[in-house]
Amino acid sequence: MTDPTPEQHPFRGAVTLDGPSGTGKSSVGRGVAARLGASYLDTGAMYRAATVAVLDAGIDPGDAEAVARTVAAARIEVGTEAGTERVEVDGADVAVRIRSAEVTRAVSAVSAVPAVRRQLVAQQRDLVGAADAVVVEGRDIGTVVLPDATLKVYLTAAPEVRAQRRAGQLGLTEAAQIDDLAADLRRRDQYDSSRADSPLRPAADAVVVDSSELSQQAVVDRIVALAQAALVTGDRT
Ligand SMILES: Nc1ncnc2c1ncn2[C@@H]1O[C@H](COP(=O)(O)OP(=O)(O)OP(=O)(O)O)[C@@H](O)[C@H]1O
Ligand SMILES: Nc1ccn([C@H]2C[C@H](O)[C@@H](COP(=O)(O)O)O2)c(=O)n1
């Protein structure tokens, strides 16, 4: 069966997509947003943009006070279209830079600073409030940012599967390179799930989807079906 088009049966509401690094949140989230005719917000890109501001200011990412001051003074802007990625810091395009190894190494420390989280969560809620229908991905979206979302999904996949997929994305084939990727994923998962403020964990009412043995398309299909079902259930209450 095909989905109803947005005109026939428009999806209205928010789908949250949380989970560890490399589980497919971005690729699946964009696919789900396109199918639902919804906006799309990548909150990880916002923490990465904040990290660019910190690195450019020459601040130690471990100096929480200086990090908070620097991020408060930065203008961080992200787009909400599923088909394009717009990420800017003080008007400069940083969409490519936010994916660099330097930023990836520092982002967990920056995103653990409570003042940074408060600032970006407020911005995330404003962006979501401006959209009728939205898919939002991150680590704390179902637990903290949007506790009343229409549908909450927690995406998982086995660490070795995630490392293989990331290697494919980066064109890496050597076993040692894949081991390094797996170690980096484990390091970030550990950091993100053990921080005091808004740790990575599934919301009590999240649907857990393990994508280890599912194609990307199958995961998108599953979440679109869950979103349509949640909308119908929500209409009845
Ligand atoms: N079910 C799947 N089957 C095969 N490959 C997948 C699947 N889901 C995602 N991928 C691939 O895995 C890689 C990582 O996906 P993606 O970048 O979307 O993950 P992520 O959770 O957003 O990562 P991060 O949290 O680090 O930003 C991409 O190359 C993507 O195409
Ligand atoms: N809602 C969010 C989103 C992201 N983060 C942190 C944790 C990640 O290590 C980092 C980068 O995210 P990614 O682009 O890999 O999804 O940002 C967070 O704490 N909360």
PDB file of C-alpha atoms and ligand atoms in Angstrom:
ATOM      1  CA  MET A   1       0.000   0.000   0.000  1.00  0.00           C
ATOM      2  CA  THR A   2       1.333   3.497  -0.755  1.00  0.00           C
ATOM      3  CA  ASP A   3       1.311   6.289   1.821  1.00  0.00           C
ATOM      4  CA  PRO A   4      -1.431   8.854   1.584  1.00  0.00           C
ATOM      5  CA  THR A   5       0.050  11.988  -0.015  1.00  0.00           C
ATOM      6  CA  PRO A   6       0.400  14.965   2.320  1.00  0.00           C
ATOM      7  CA  GLU A   7      -2.615  16.492   0.534  1.00  0.00           C
ATOM      8  CA  GLN A   8      -4.823  13.393   1.054  1.00  0.00           C
ATOM      9  CA  HIS A   9      -4.021  12.796   4.718  1.00  0.00           C
ATOM     10  CA  PRO A  10      -1.429  15.267   5.958  1.00  0.00           C
ATOM     11  CA  PHE A  11       0.756  14.239   8.852  1.00  0.00           C
ATOM     12  CA  ARG A  12       0.631  16.855  11.610  1.00  0.00           C
ATOM     13  CA  GLY A  13       2.845  16.554  14.644  1.00  0.00           C
ATOM     14  CA  ALA A  14       6.386  15.640  15.630  1.00  0.00           C
ATOM     15  CA  VAL A  15       8.343  12.429  15.189  1.00  0.00           C
ATOM     16  CA  THR A  16      11.429  12.166  17.411  1.00  0.00           C
ATOM     17  CA  LEU A  17      14.352  10.008  16.380  1.00  0.00           C
ATOM     18  CA  ASP A  18      16.984   9.397  19.056  1.00  0.00           C
ATOM     19  CA  GLY A  19      19.758   6.840  19.323  1.00  0.00           C
ATOM     20  CA  PRO A  20      23.491   6.242  19.443  1.00  0.00           C
ATOM     21  CA  SER A  21      25.941   7.484  16.806  1.00  0.00           C
ATOM     22  CA  GLY A  22      25.767   5.955  13.348  1.00  0.00           C
ATOM     23  CA  THR A  23      22.441   4.155  13.777  1.00  0.00           C
ATOM     24  CA  GLY A  24      20.989   5.897  10.722  1.00  0.00           C
ATOM     25  CA  LYS A  25      19.121   8.771  12.364  1.00  0.00           C
ATOM     26  CA  SER A  26      20.069  11.333   9.697  1.00  0.00           C
ATOM     27  CA  SER A  27      19.574   9.179   6.620  1.00  0.00           C
ATOM     28  CA  VAL A  28      16.398   7.567   7.923  1.00  0.00           C
ATOM     29  CA  GLY A  29      15.108  10.850   9.406  1.00  0.00           C
ATOM     30  CA  ARG A  30      15.421  12.688   6.090  1.00  0.00           C
ATOM     31  CA  GLY A  31      13.661   9.807   4.320  1.00  0.00           C
ATOM     32  CA  VAL A  32      10.806   9.775   6.825  1.00  0.00           C
ATOM     33  CA  ALA A  33      10.406  13.577   6.628  1.00  0.00           C
ATOM     34  CA  ALA A  34      10.263  13.459   2.822  1.00  0.00           C
ATOM     35  CA  ARG A  35       7.625  10.710   2.887  1.00  0.00           C
ATOM     36  CA  LEU A  36       5.496  12.531   5.486  1.00  0.00           C
ATOM     37  CA  GLY A  37       5.873  15.939   3.788  1.00  0.00           C
ATOM     38  CA  ALA A  38       7.407  17.154   7.065  1.00  0.00           C
ATOM     39  CA  SER A  39      10.242  19.496   8.019  1.00  0.00           C
ATOM     40  CA  TYR A  40      13.433  17.933   9.344  1.00  0.00           C
ATOM     41  CA  LEU A  41      15.705  19.119  12.152  1.00  0.00           C
ATOM     42  CA  ASP A  42      19.163  17.628  12.792  1.00  0.00           C
ATOM     43  CA  THR A  43      19.983  18.745  16.340  1.00  0.00           C
ATOM     44  CA  GLY A  44      23.398  17.040  16.204  1.00  0.00           C
ATOM     45  CA  ALA A  45      24.303  19.560  13.485  1.00  0.00           C
ATOM     46  CA  MET A  46      23.511  22.357  15.969  1.00  0.00           C
ATOM     47  CA  TYR A  47      25.876  20.918  18.620  1.00  0.00           C
ATOM     48  CA  ARG A  48      28.495  20.438  15.898  1.00  0.00           C
ATOM     49  CA  ALA A  49      28.055  24.083  14.795  1.00  0.00           C
ATOM     50  CA  ALA A  50      28.484  25.197  18.422  1.00  0.00           C
ATOM     51  CA  THR A  51      31.704  23.156  18.469  1.00  0.00           C
ATOM     52  CA  VAL A  52      32.971  24.991  15.371  1.00  0.00           C
ATOM     53  CA  ALA A  53      32.407  28.286  17.220  1.00  0.00           C
ATOM     54  CA  VAL A  54      34.378  26.962  20.217  1.00  0.00           C
ATOM     55  CA  LEU A  55      37.290  25.691  18.124  1.00  0.00           C
ATOM     56  CA  ASP A  56      37.440  28.908  16.066  1.00  0.00           C
ATOM     57  CA  ALA A  57      37.598  30.945  19.270  1.00  0.00           C
ATOM     58  CA  GLY A  58      40.598  28.880  20.384  1.00  0.00           C
ATOM     59  CA  ILE A  59      38.716  27.703  23.484  1.00  0.00           C
ATOM     60  CA  ASP A  60      39.459  24.384  25.199  1.00  0.00           C
ATOM     61  CA  PRO A  61      36.265  22.260  24.702  1.00  0.00           C
ATOM     62  CA  GLY A  62      36.758  21.033  28.278  1.00  0.00           C
ATOM     63  CA  ASP A  63      36.507  24.567  29.748  1.00  0.00           C
ATOM     64  CA  ALA A  64      32.743  24.618  30.396  1.00  0.00           C
ATOM     65  CA  GLU A  65      32.518  28.299  31.362  1.00  0.00           C
ATOM     66  CA  ALA A  66      34.417  29.557  28.331  1.00  0.00           C
ATOM     67  CA  VAL A  67      32.461  27.171  26.080  1.00  0.00           C
ATOM     68  CA  ALA A  68      29.140  28.477  27.429  1.00  0.00           C
ATOM     69  CA  ARG A  69      30.231  32.120  26.902  1.00  0.00           C
ATOM     70  CA  THR A  70      31.465  31.472  23.375  1.00  0.00           C
ATOM     71  CA  VAL A  71      28.365  29.572  22.259  1.00  0.00           C
ATOM     72  CA  ALA A  72      26.063  32.219  23.786  1.00  0.00           C
ATOM     73  CA  ALA A  73      27.759  34.837  21.609  1.00  0.00           C
ATOM     74  CA  ALA A  74      27.574  32.757  18.408  1.00  0.00           C
ATOM     75  CA  ARG A  75      24.710  32.904  15.896  1.00  0.00           C
ATOM     76  CA  ILE A  76      23.922  29.281  15.048  1.00  0.00           C
ATOM     77  CA  GLU A  77      21.453  28.705  12.216  1.00  0.00           C
ATOM     78  CA  VAL A  78      20.230  25.446  10.703  1.00  0.00           C
ATOM     79  CA  GLY A  79      17.745  24.769   7.917  1.00  0.00           C
ATOM     80  CA  THR A  80      14.717  22.525   8.332  1.00  0.00           C
ATOM     81  CA  GLU A  81      14.268  21.180   4.801  1.00  0.00           C
ATOM     82  CA  ALA A  82      14.674  17.402   4.434  1.00  0.00           C
ATOM     83  CA  GLY A  83      16.310  17.701   1.012  1.00  0.00           C
ATOM     84  CA  THR A  84      19.098  20.185   1.847  1.00  0.00           C
ATOM     85  CA  GLU A  85      21.486  20.883   4.680  1.00  0.00           C
ATOM     86  CA  ARG A  86      22.055  24.479   5.802  1.00  0.00           C
ATOM     87  CA  VAL A  87      24.296  25.026   8.823  1.00  0.00           C
ATOM     88  CA  GLU A  88      25.801  28.440   9.558  1.00  0.00           C
ATOM     89  CA  VAL A  89      27.816  30.023  12.367  1.00  0.00           C
ATOM     90  CA  ASP A  90      27.732  33.830  12.364  1.00  0.00           C
ATOM     91  CA  GLY A  91      26.673  33.745   8.709  1.00  0.00           C
ATOM     92  CA  ALA A  92      29.477  31.403   7.540  1.00  0.00           C
ATOM     93  CA  ASP A  93      28.556  28.095   5.872  1.00  0.00           C
ATOM     94  CA  VAL A  94      29.938  25.266   8.071  1.00  0.00           C
ATOM     95  CA  ALA A  95      27.862  22.370   6.653  1.00  0.00           C
ATOM     96  CA  VAL A  96      30.974  20.491   5.535  1.00  0.00           C
ATOM     97  CA  ARG A  97      33.236  21.459   8.435  1.00  0.00           C
ATOM     98  CA  ILE A  98      30.854  20.166  11.109  1.00  0.00           C
ATOM     99  CA  ARG A  99      31.521  16.605   9.824  1.00  0.00           C
ATOM    100  CA  SER A 100      35.342  16.887  10.226  1.00  0.00           C
ATOM    101  CA  ALA A 101      37.251  14.587  12.593  1.00  0.00           C
ATOM    102  CA  GLU A 102      38.335  17.638  14.634  1.00  0.00           C
ATOM    103  CA  VAL A 103      34.708  18.605  15.323  1.00  0.00           C
ATOM    104  CA  THR A 104      33.619  14.997  15.919  1.00  0.00           C
ATOM    105  CA  ARG A 105      36.375  14.612  18.567  1.00  0.00           C
ATOM    106  CA  ALA A 106      35.296  17.759  20.461  1.00  0.00           C
ATOM    107  CA  VAL A 107      31.497  17.719  20.118  1.00  0.00           C
ATOM    108  CA  SER A 108      30.699  15.412  23.030  1.00  0.00           C
ATOM    109  CA  ALA A 109      32.463  17.745  25.499  1.00  0.00           C
ATOM    110  CA  VAL A 110      30.724  20.850  24.113  1.00  0.00           C
ATOM    111  CA  SER A 111      27.303  19.168  24.102  1.00  0.00           C
ATOM    112  CA  ALA A 112      27.711  18.137  27.758  1.00  0.00           C
ATOM    113  CA  VAL A 113      27.767  21.793  28.937  1.00  0.00           C
ATOM    114  CA  PRO A 114      24.321  22.536  30.502  1.00  0.00           C
ATOM    115  CA  ALA A 115      24.213  26.205  29.368  1.00  0.00           C
ATOM    116  CA  VAL A 116      24.893  25.138  25.774  1.00  0.00           C
ATOM    117  CA  ARG A 117      22.095  22.585  25.984  1.00  0.00           C
ATOM    118  CA  ARG A 118      19.635  25.143  27.405  1.00  0.00           C
ATOM    119  CA  GLN A 119      20.432  27.576  24.593  1.00  0.00           C
ATOM    120  CA  LEU A 120      20.141  25.023  21.791  1.00  0.00           C
ATOM    121  CA  VAL A 121      17.066  23.271  23.239  1.00  0.00           C
ATOM    122  CA  ALA A 122      15.249  26.652  23.313  1.00  0.00           C
ATOM    123  CA  GLN A 123      16.238  27.216  19.685  1.00  0.00           C
ATOM    124  CA  GLN A 124      15.118  23.682  18.749  1.00  0.00           C
ATOM    125  CA  ARG A 125      11.692  24.226  20.338  1.00  0.00           C
ATOM    126  CA  ASP A 126      11.286  27.520  18.440  1.00  0.00           C
ATOM    127  CA  LEU A 127      12.123  25.800  15.130  1.00  0.00           C
ATOM    128  CA  VAL A 128       9.729  22.924  15.867  1.00  0.00           C
ATOM    129  CA  GLY A 129       7.001  25.372  16.912  1.00  0.00           C
ATOM    130  CA  ALA A 130       7.190  27.009  13.491  1.00  0.00           C
ATOM    131  CA  ALA A 131       6.459  23.721  11.669  1.00  0.00           C
ATOM    132  CA  ASP A 132       3.131  21.873  11.375  1.00  0.00           C
ATOM    133  CA  ALA A 133       4.871  18.555  10.863  1.00  0.00           C
ATOM    134  CA  VAL A 134       8.464  17.791  11.745  1.00  0.00           C
ATOM    135  CA  VAL A 135      10.952  14.958  12.198  1.00  0.00           C
ATOM    136  CA  VAL A 136      13.610  15.805  14.806  1.00  0.00           C
ATOM    137  CA  GLU A 137      16.703  13.699  15.404  1.00  0.00           C
ATOM    138  CA  GLY A 138      19.224  13.729  18.238  1.00  0.00           C
ATOM    139  CA  ARG A 139      19.926  12.159  21.620  1.00  0.00           C
ATOM    140  CA  ASP A 140      17.400  13.796  24.002  1.00  0.00           C
ATOM    141  CA  ILE A 141      14.530  14.759  21.734  1.00  0.00           C
ATOM    142  CA  GLY A 142      11.962  12.295  23.090  1.00  0.00           C
ATOM    143  CA  THR A 143      13.148  12.611  26.705  1.00  0.00           C
ATOM    144  CA  VAL A 144      13.757  16.376  27.050  1.00  0.00           C
ATOM    145  CA  VAL A 145      13.129  18.536  23.982  1.00  0.00           C
ATOM    146  CA  LEU A 146       9.691  17.247  22.901  1.00  0.00           C
ATOM    147  CA  PRO A 147       8.253  15.049  25.677  1.00  0.00           C
ATOM    148  CA  ASP A 148       4.755  15.275  24.097  1.00  0.00           C
ATOM    149  CA  ALA A 149       5.786  14.228  20.571  1.00  0.00           C
ATOM    150  CA  THR A 150       3.297  12.336  18.393  1.00  0.00           C
ATOM    151  CA  LEU A 151       5.721   9.430  17.930  1.00  0.00           C
ATOM    152  CA  LYS A 152       9.059   8.686  19.603  1.00  0.00           C
ATOM    153  CA  VAL A 153      11.489   6.272  17.969  1.00  0.00           C
ATOM    154  CA  TYR A 154      14.763   5.062  19.501  1.00  0.00           C
ATOM    155  CA  LEU A 155      16.975   3.698  16.737  1.00  0.00           C
ATOM    156  CA  THR A 156      19.667   1.127  17.554  1.00  0.00           C
ATOM    157  CA  ALA A 157      22.060  -1.115  15.605  1.00  0.00           C
ATOM    158  CA  ALA A 158      24.900  -3.411  16.662  1.00  0.00           C
ATOM    159  CA  PRO A 159      28.204  -1.475  17.031  1.00  0.00           C
ATOM    160  CA  GLU A 160      30.035  -3.592  14.445  1.00  0.00           C
ATOM    161  CA  VAL A 161      27.207  -3.059  11.927  1.00  0.00           C
ATOM    162  CA  ARG A 162      27.353   0.702  12.526  1.00  0.00           C
ATOM    163  CA  ALA A 163      31.132   0.745  12.039  1.00  0.00           C
ATOM    164  CA  GLN A 164      30.801  -1.197   8.757  1.00  0.00           C
ATOM    165  CA  ARG A 165      28.132   1.187   7.472  1.00  0.00           C
ATOM    166  CA  ARG A 166      30.170   4.252   8.425  1.00  0.00           C
ATOM    167  CA  ALA A 167      33.218   2.705   6.700  1.00  0.00           C
ATOM    168  CA  GLY A 168      31.145   2.227   3.539  1.00  0.00           C
ATOM    169  CA  GLN A 169      30.030   5.874   3.717  1.00  0.00           C
ATOM    170  CA  LEU A 170      33.668   7.037   4.015  1.00  0.00           C
ATOM    171  CA  GLY A 171      35.083   4.533   1.499  1.00  0.00           C
ATOM    172  CA  LEU A 172      37.318   2.839   4.120  1.00  0.00           C
ATOM    173  CA  THR A 173      38.108  -0.867   3.687  1.00  0.00           C
ATOM    174  CA  GLU A 174      41.081  -1.702   5.970  1.00  0.00           C
ATOM    175  CA  ALA A 175      40.255  -3.712   9.113  1.00  0.00           C
ATOM    176  CA  ALA A 176      42.312  -1.312  11.272  1.00  0.00           C
ATOM    177  CA  GLN A 177      40.344   1.687   9.942  1.00  0.00           C
ATOM    178  CA  ILE A 178      37.050  -0.034  10.695  1.00  0.00           C
ATOM    179  CA  ASP A 179      38.307  -0.870  14.214  1.00  0.00           C
ATOM    180  CA  ASP A 180      39.127   2.829  14.720  1.00  0.00           C
ATOM    181  CA  LEU A 181      35.619   3.802  13.606  1.00  0.00           C
ATOM    182  CA  ALA A 182      34.094   1.256  15.994  1.00  0.00           C
ATOM    183  CA  ALA A 183      36.244   2.630  18.852  1.00  0.00           C
ATOM    184  CA  ASP A 184      35.133   6.198  18.069  1.00  0.00           C
ATOM    185  CA  LEU A 185      31.453   5.164  18.039  1.00  0.00           C
ATOM    186  CA  ARG A 186      31.878   3.408  21.402  1.00  0.00           C
ATOM    187  CA  ARG A 187      33.680   6.423  22.885  1.00  0.00           C
ATOM    188  CA  ARG A 188      30.912   8.830  21.826  1.00  0.00           C
ATOM    189  CA  ASP A 189      28.104   6.490  22.934  1.00  0.00           C
ATOM    190  CA  GLN A 190      29.749   6.130  26.336  1.00  0.00           C
ATOM    191  CA  TYR A 191      30.239   9.901  26.701  1.00  0.00           C
ATOM    192  CA  ASP A 192      26.743  10.795  25.473  1.00  0.00           C
ATOM    193  CA  SER A 193      24.963   8.236  27.651  1.00  0.00           C
ATOM    194  CA  SER A 194      26.900   8.940  30.855  1.00  0.00           C
ATOM    195  CA  ARG A 195      26.770  12.762  30.951  1.00  0.00           C
ATOM    196  CA  ALA A 196      24.740  14.296  33.801  1.00  0.00           C
ATOM    197  CA  ASP A 197      22.558  16.606  31.665  1.00  0.00           C
ATOM    198  CA  SER A 198      20.110  14.940  29.228  1.00  0.00           C
ATOM    199  CA  PRO A 199      21.987  11.658  28.743  1.00  0.00           C
ATOM    200  CA  LEU A 200      21.279   9.484  25.725  1.00  0.00           C
ATOM    201  CA  ARG A 201      18.558   6.986  26.639  1.00  0.00           C
ATOM    202  CA  PRO A 202      15.217   5.852  25.202  1.00  0.00           C
ATOM    203  CA  ALA A 203      12.106   7.694  26.422  1.00  0.00           C
ATOM    204  CA  ALA A 204       9.784   5.421  28.408  1.00  0.00           C
ATOM    205  CA  ASP A 205       7.203   5.650  25.614  1.00  0.00           C
ATOM    206  CA  ALA A 206       9.623   5.293  22.675  1.00  0.00           C
ATOM    207  CA  VAL A 207       9.338   2.507  20.106  1.00  0.00           C
ATOM    208  CA  VAL A 208      12.757   0.835  19.850  1.00  0.00           C
ATOM    209  CA  VAL A 209      13.730  -0.051  16.260  1.00  0.00           C
ATOM    210  CA  ASP A 210      16.846  -2.205  15.803  1.00  0.00           C
ATOM    211  CA  SER A 211      18.085  -1.633  12.257  1.00  0.00           C
ATOM    212  CA  SER A 212      20.963  -4.175  12.397  1.00  0.00           C
ATOM    213  CA  GLU A 213      19.216  -6.477   9.974  1.00  0.00           C
ATOM    214  CA  LEU A 214      16.927  -4.020   8.201  1.00  0.00           C
ATOM    215  CA  SER A 215      17.649  -2.050   5.049  1.00  0.00           C
ATOM    216  CA  GLN A 216      17.470   1.733   5.261  1.00  0.00           C
ATOM    217  CA  GLN A 217      14.276   1.635   3.179  1.00  0.00           C
ATOM    218  CA  ALA A 218      12.710  -0.923   5.523  1.00  0.00           C
ATOM    219  CA  VAL A 219      13.441   1.314   8.529  1.00  0.00           C
ATOM    220  CA  VAL A 220      11.891   4.324   6.773  1.00  0.00           C
ATOM    221  CA  ASP A 221       8.793   2.243   5.882  1.00  0.00           C
ATOM    222  CA  ARG A 222       8.452   1.067   9.478  1.00  0.00           C
ATOM    223  CA  ILE A 223       8.658   4.574  10.963  1.00  0.00           C
ATOM    224  CA  VAL A 224       6.283   6.085   8.396  1.00  0.00           C
ATOM    225  CA  ALA A 225       3.753   3.363   9.262  1.00  0.00           C
ATOM    226  CA  LEU A 226       4.219   4.026  12.994  1.00  0.00           C
ATOM    227  CA  ALA A 227       3.765   7.784  12.432  1.00  0.00           C
ATOM    228  CA  GLN A 228       0.557   7.303  10.466  1.00  0.00           C
ATOM    229  CA  ALA A 229      -0.768   4.934  13.144  1.00  0.00           C
ATOM    230  CA  ALA A 230       0.181   7.358  15.947  1.00  0.00           C
ATOM    231  CA  LEU A 231      -1.596  10.170  14.132  1.00  0.00           C
ATOM    232  CA  VAL A 232      -4.787   8.133  13.794  1.00  0.00           C
ATOM    233  CA  THR A 233      -4.645   7.099  17.459  1.00  0.00           C
ATOM    234  CA  GLY A 234      -3.959  10.704  18.468  1.00  0.00           C
ATOM    235  CA  ASP A 235      -6.987  11.917  16.433  1.00  0.00           C
ATOM    236  CA  ARG A 236      -9.246   9.590  18.397  1.00  0.00           C
ATOM    237  CA  THR A 237      -8.176  10.745  21.873  1.00  0.00           C
TER     238      THR A 237
HETATM  239  N1  LIG B   1      19.352   0.273   7.788  1.00  0.00           N
HETATM  240  C1  LIG B   1      20.483   0.611   7.166  1.00  0.00           C
HETATM  241  N2  LIG B   1      21.108  -0.264   6.361  1.00  0.00           N
HETATM  242  C2  LIG B   1      22.275   0.046   5.751  1.00  0.00           C
HETATM  243  N3  LIG B   1      22.910   1.240   5.912  1.00  0.00           N
HETATM  244  C3  LIG B   1      22.337   2.145   6.697  1.00  0.00           C
HETATM  245  C4  LIG B   1      21.100   1.903   7.372  1.00  0.00           C
HETATM  246  N4  LIG B   1      20.783   2.998   8.099  1.00  0.00           N
HETATM  247  C5  LIG B   1      21.775   3.900   7.879  1.00  0.00           C
HETATM  248  N5  LIG B   1      22.697   3.397   7.056  1.00  0.00           N
HETATM  249  C6  LIG B   1      23.957   4.049   6.649  1.00  0.00           C
HETATM  250  O1  LIG B   1      24.741   4.144   7.844  1.00  0.00           O
HETATM  251  C7  LIG B   1      25.546   5.323   7.805  1.00  0.00           C
HETATM  252  C8  LIG B   1      25.302   6.144   9.069  1.00  0.00           C
HETATM  253  O2  LIG B   1      24.003   6.672   9.013  1.00  0.00           O
HETATM  254  P1  LIG B   1      23.660   8.123   9.557  1.00  0.00           P
HETATM  255  O3  LIG B   1      24.757   9.091   9.268  1.00  0.00           O
HETATM  256  O4  LIG B   1      22.298   8.440   9.063  1.00  0.00           O
HETATM  257  O5  LIG B   1      23.626   7.806  11.126  1.00  0.00           O
HETATM  258  P2  LIG B   1      23.387   8.817  12.344  1.00  0.00           P
HETATM  259  O6  LIG B   1      22.690   8.037  13.401  1.00  0.00           O
HETATM  260  O7  LIG B   1      22.724  10.059  11.877  1.00  0.00           O
HETATM  261  O8  LIG B   1      24.892   9.138  12.778  1.00  0.00           O
HETATM  262  P3  LIG B   1      25.430  10.301  13.742  1.00  0.00           P
HETATM  263  O9  LIG B   1      24.701  10.185  15.029  1.00  0.00           O
HETATM  264  O10 LIG B   1      26.876  10.003  13.916  1.00  0.00           O
HETATM  265  O11 LIG B   1      25.171  11.606  13.042  1.00  0.00           O
HETATM  266  C9  LIG B   1      25.167   6.042   6.502  1.00  0.00           C
HETATM  267  O12 LIG B   1      26.100   5.669   5.511  1.00  0.00           O
HETATM  268  C10 LIG B   1      23.804   5.462   6.144  1.00  0.00           C
HETATM  269  O13 LIG B   1      23.534   5.516   4.764  1.00  0.00           O
HETATM  270  N1  LIG B   2      20.091  16.255  20.711  1.00  0.00           N
HETATM  271  C1  LIG B   2      21.430  16.031  20.663  1.00  0.00           C
HETATM  272  C2  LIG B   2      22.102  15.827  19.452  1.00  0.00           C
HETATM  273  C3  LIG B   2      23.445  15.629  19.465  1.00  0.00           C
HETATM  274  N2  LIG B   2      24.105  15.633  20.633  1.00  0.00           N
HETATM  275  C4  LIG B   2      25.549  15.497  20.687  1.00  0.00           C
HETATM  276  C5  LIG B   2      26.035  14.099  20.868  1.00  0.00           C
HETATM  277  C6  LIG B   2      26.787  13.745  19.622  1.00  0.00           C
HETATM  278  O1  LIG B   2      28.004  13.097  19.939  1.00  0.00           O
HETATM  279  C7  LIG B   2      27.034  15.086  18.957  1.00  0.00           C
HETATM  280  C8  LIG B   2      26.911  15.067  17.451  1.00  0.00           C
HETATM  281  O2  LIG B   2      25.698  14.471  17.073  1.00  0.00           O
HETATM  282  P1  LIG B   2      25.552  13.676  15.660  1.00  0.00           P
HETATM  283  O3  LIG B   2      25.741  14.685  14.589  1.00  0.00           O
HETATM  284  O4  LIG B   2      26.630  12.647  15.644  1.00  0.00           O
HETATM  285  O5  LIG B   2      24.172  13.111  15.698  1.00  0.00           O
HETATM  286  O6  LIG B   2      26.106  16.001  19.493  1.00  0.00           O
HETATM  287  C9  LIG B   2      23.440  15.820  21.809  1.00  0.00           C
HETATM  288  O7  LIG B   2      24.047  15.814  22.890  1.00  0.00           O
HETATM  289  N3  LIG B   2      22.113  16.024  21.796  1.00  0.00           N
END
